[in-house]
C-alpha atoms as a printed R data frame, in Angstrom:
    type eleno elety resid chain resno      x      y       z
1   ATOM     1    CA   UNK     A     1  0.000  0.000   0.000
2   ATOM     2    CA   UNK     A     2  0.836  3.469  -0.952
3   ATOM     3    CA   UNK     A     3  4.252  2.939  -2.580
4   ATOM     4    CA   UNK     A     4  1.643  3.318  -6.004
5   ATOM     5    CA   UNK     A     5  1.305  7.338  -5.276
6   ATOM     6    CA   UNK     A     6  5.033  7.779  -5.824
7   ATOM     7    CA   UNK     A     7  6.716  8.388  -8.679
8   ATOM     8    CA   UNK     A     8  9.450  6.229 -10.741
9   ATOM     9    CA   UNK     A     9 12.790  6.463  -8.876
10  ATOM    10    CA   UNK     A    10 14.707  8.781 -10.449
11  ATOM    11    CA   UNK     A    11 18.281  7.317  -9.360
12  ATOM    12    CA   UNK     A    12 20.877  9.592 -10.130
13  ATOM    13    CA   UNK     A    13 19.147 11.845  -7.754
14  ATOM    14    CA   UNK     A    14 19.305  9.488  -5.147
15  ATOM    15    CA   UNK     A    15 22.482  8.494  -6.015
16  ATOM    16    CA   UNK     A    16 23.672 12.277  -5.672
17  ATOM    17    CA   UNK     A    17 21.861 12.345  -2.277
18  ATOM    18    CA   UNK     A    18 23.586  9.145  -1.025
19  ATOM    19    CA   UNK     A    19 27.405 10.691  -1.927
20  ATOM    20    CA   UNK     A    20 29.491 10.525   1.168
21  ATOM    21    CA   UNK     A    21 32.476 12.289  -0.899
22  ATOM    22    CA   UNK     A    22 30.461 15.285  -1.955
23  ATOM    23    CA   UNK     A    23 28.162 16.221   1.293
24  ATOM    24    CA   UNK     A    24 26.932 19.524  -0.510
25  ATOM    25    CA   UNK     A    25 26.765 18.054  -3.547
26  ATOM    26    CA   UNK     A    26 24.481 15.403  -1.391
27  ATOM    27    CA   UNK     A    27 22.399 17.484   0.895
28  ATOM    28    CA   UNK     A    28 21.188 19.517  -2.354
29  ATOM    29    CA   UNK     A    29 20.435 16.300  -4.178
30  ATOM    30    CA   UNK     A    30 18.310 15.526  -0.906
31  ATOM    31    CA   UNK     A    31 16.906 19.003  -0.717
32  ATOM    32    CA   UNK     A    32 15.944 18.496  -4.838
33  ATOM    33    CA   UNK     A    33 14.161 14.930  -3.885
34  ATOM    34    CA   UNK     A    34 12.245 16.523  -0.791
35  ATOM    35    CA   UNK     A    35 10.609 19.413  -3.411
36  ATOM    36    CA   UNK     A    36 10.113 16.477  -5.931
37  ATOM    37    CA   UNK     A    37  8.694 13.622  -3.235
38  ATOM    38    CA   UNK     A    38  6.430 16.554  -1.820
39  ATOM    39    CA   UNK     A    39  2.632 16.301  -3.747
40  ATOM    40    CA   UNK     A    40  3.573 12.381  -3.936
41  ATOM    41    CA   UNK     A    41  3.893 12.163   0.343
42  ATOM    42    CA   UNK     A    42  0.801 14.353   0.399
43  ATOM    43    CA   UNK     A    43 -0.816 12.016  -1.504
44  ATOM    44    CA   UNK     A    44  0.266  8.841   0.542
45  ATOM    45    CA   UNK     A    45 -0.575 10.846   3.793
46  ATOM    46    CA   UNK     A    46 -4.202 10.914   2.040
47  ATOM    47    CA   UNK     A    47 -3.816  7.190   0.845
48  ATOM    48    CA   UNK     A    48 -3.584  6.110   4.592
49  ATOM    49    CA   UNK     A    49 -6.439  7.851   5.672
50  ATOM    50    CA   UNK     A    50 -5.539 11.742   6.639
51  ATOM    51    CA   UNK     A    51 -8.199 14.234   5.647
52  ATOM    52    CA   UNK     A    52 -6.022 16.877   3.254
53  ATOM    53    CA   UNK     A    53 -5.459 19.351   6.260
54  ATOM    54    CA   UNK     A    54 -3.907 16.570   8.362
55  ATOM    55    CA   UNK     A    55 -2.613 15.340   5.237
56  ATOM    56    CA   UNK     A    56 -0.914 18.543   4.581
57  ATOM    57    CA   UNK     A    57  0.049 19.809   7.745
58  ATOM    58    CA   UNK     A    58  2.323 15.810   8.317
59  ATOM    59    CA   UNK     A    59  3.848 16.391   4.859
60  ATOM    60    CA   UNK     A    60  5.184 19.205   6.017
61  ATOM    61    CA   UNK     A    61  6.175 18.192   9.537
62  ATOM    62    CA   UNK     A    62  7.531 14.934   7.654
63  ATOM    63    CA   UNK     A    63  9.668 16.558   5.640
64  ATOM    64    CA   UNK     A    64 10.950 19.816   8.449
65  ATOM    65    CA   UNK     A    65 11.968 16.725  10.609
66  ATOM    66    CA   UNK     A    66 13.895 14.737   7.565
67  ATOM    67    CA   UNK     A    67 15.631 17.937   6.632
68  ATOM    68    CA   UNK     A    68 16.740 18.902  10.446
69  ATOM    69    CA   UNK     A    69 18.706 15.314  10.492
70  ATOM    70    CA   UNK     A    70 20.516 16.149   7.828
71  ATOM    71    CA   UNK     A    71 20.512 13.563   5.039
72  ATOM    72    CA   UNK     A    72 19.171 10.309   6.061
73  ATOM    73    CA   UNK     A    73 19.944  8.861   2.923
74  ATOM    74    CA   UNK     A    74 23.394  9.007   3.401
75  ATOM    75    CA   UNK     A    75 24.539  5.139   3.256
76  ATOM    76    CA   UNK     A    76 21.556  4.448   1.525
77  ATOM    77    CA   UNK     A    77 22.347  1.508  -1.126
78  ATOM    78    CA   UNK     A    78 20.293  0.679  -4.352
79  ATOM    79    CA   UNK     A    79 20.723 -2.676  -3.923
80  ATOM    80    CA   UNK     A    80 19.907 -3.066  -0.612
81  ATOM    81    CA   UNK     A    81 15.906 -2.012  -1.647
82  ATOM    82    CA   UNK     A    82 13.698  0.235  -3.491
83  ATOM    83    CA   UNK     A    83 13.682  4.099  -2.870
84  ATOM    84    CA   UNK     A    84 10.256  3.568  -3.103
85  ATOM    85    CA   UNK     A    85  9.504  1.325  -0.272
86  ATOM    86    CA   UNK     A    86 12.406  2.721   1.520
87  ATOM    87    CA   UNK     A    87 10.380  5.810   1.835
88  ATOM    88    CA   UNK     A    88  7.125  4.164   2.407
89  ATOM    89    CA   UNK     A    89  8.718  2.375   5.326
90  ATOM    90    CA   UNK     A    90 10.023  6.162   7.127
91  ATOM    91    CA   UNK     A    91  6.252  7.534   6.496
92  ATOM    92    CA   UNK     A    92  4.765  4.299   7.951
93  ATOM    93    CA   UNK     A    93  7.367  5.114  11.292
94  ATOM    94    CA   UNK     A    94  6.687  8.988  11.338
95  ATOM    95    CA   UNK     A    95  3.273  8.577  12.033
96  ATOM    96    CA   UNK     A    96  3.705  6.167  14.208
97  ATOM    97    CA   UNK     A    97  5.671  7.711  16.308
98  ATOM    98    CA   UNK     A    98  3.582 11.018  15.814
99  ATOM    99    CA   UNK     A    99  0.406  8.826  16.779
100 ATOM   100    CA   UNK     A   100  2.035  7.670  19.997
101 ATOM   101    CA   UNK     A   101  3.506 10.815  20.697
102 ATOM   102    CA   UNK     A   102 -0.311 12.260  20.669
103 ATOM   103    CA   UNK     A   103 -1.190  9.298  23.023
104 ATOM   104    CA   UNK     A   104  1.334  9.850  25.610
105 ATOM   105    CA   UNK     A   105  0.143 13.818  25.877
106 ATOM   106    CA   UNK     A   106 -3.309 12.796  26.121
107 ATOM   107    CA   UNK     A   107 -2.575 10.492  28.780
108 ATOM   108    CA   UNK     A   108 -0.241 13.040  30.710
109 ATOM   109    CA   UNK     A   109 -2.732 16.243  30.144
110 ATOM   110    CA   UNK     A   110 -3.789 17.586  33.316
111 ATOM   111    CA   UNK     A   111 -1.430 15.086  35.473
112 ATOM   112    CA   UNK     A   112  0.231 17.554  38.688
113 ATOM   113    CA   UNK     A   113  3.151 15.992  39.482
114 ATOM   114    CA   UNK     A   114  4.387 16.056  43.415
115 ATOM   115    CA   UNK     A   115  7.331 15.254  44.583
């Protein structure tokens, strides 16, 4: 599910993102594949179920977070799997994580702690 809404891999732009030698050359590859994966997340974020505001607003967050680390495709290998699902797989663990991170505030909202 969902790795449908993305578009054909476009490896040398990967490739360029994944360079360990060149890290400028790298993080703009990564920066160029961000603005290019952008409608296509949106679209997956709707795919899963995400009404477009919510849809919108974890693109966004999605892709803030992946450009604060850096380049997390650094090390990334072509052979080891498919940009594709590769992506898929980070999406599926963002909201996750965003899901139990709402959980864990709901449960703690209004808690006074003593000590």
């Amino acid at each position: 599910m969902g790795a449908e809404v993305f578009p054909e891999t476009v490896w040398p732009l990967v490739l360029a993102a994944t360079d360990q030698k060149d890290p400028e050359r790298a993080q703009a590859a990564f920066r160029e594949l961000c603005g290019a994966y952008r409608q296509p997340i949106f679209r997956w974020m709707c795919s899963v179920g995400l009404n477009p505001h919510d849809a919108e607003d974890s693109t966004q967050e999605f892709l803030h977070k992946w450009l604060q680390r850096g380049n997390p495709l650094v090390g990334f290998q072509r052979r080891e799997r498919r940009f594709r699902e590769f992506l898929s797989v980070c999406l599926r663990r963002y909201l996750s994580d965003r899901r139990d991170s709402a959980l864990a505030q709901k449960r703690g909202t209004g808690v006074v702690h003593s000590q």
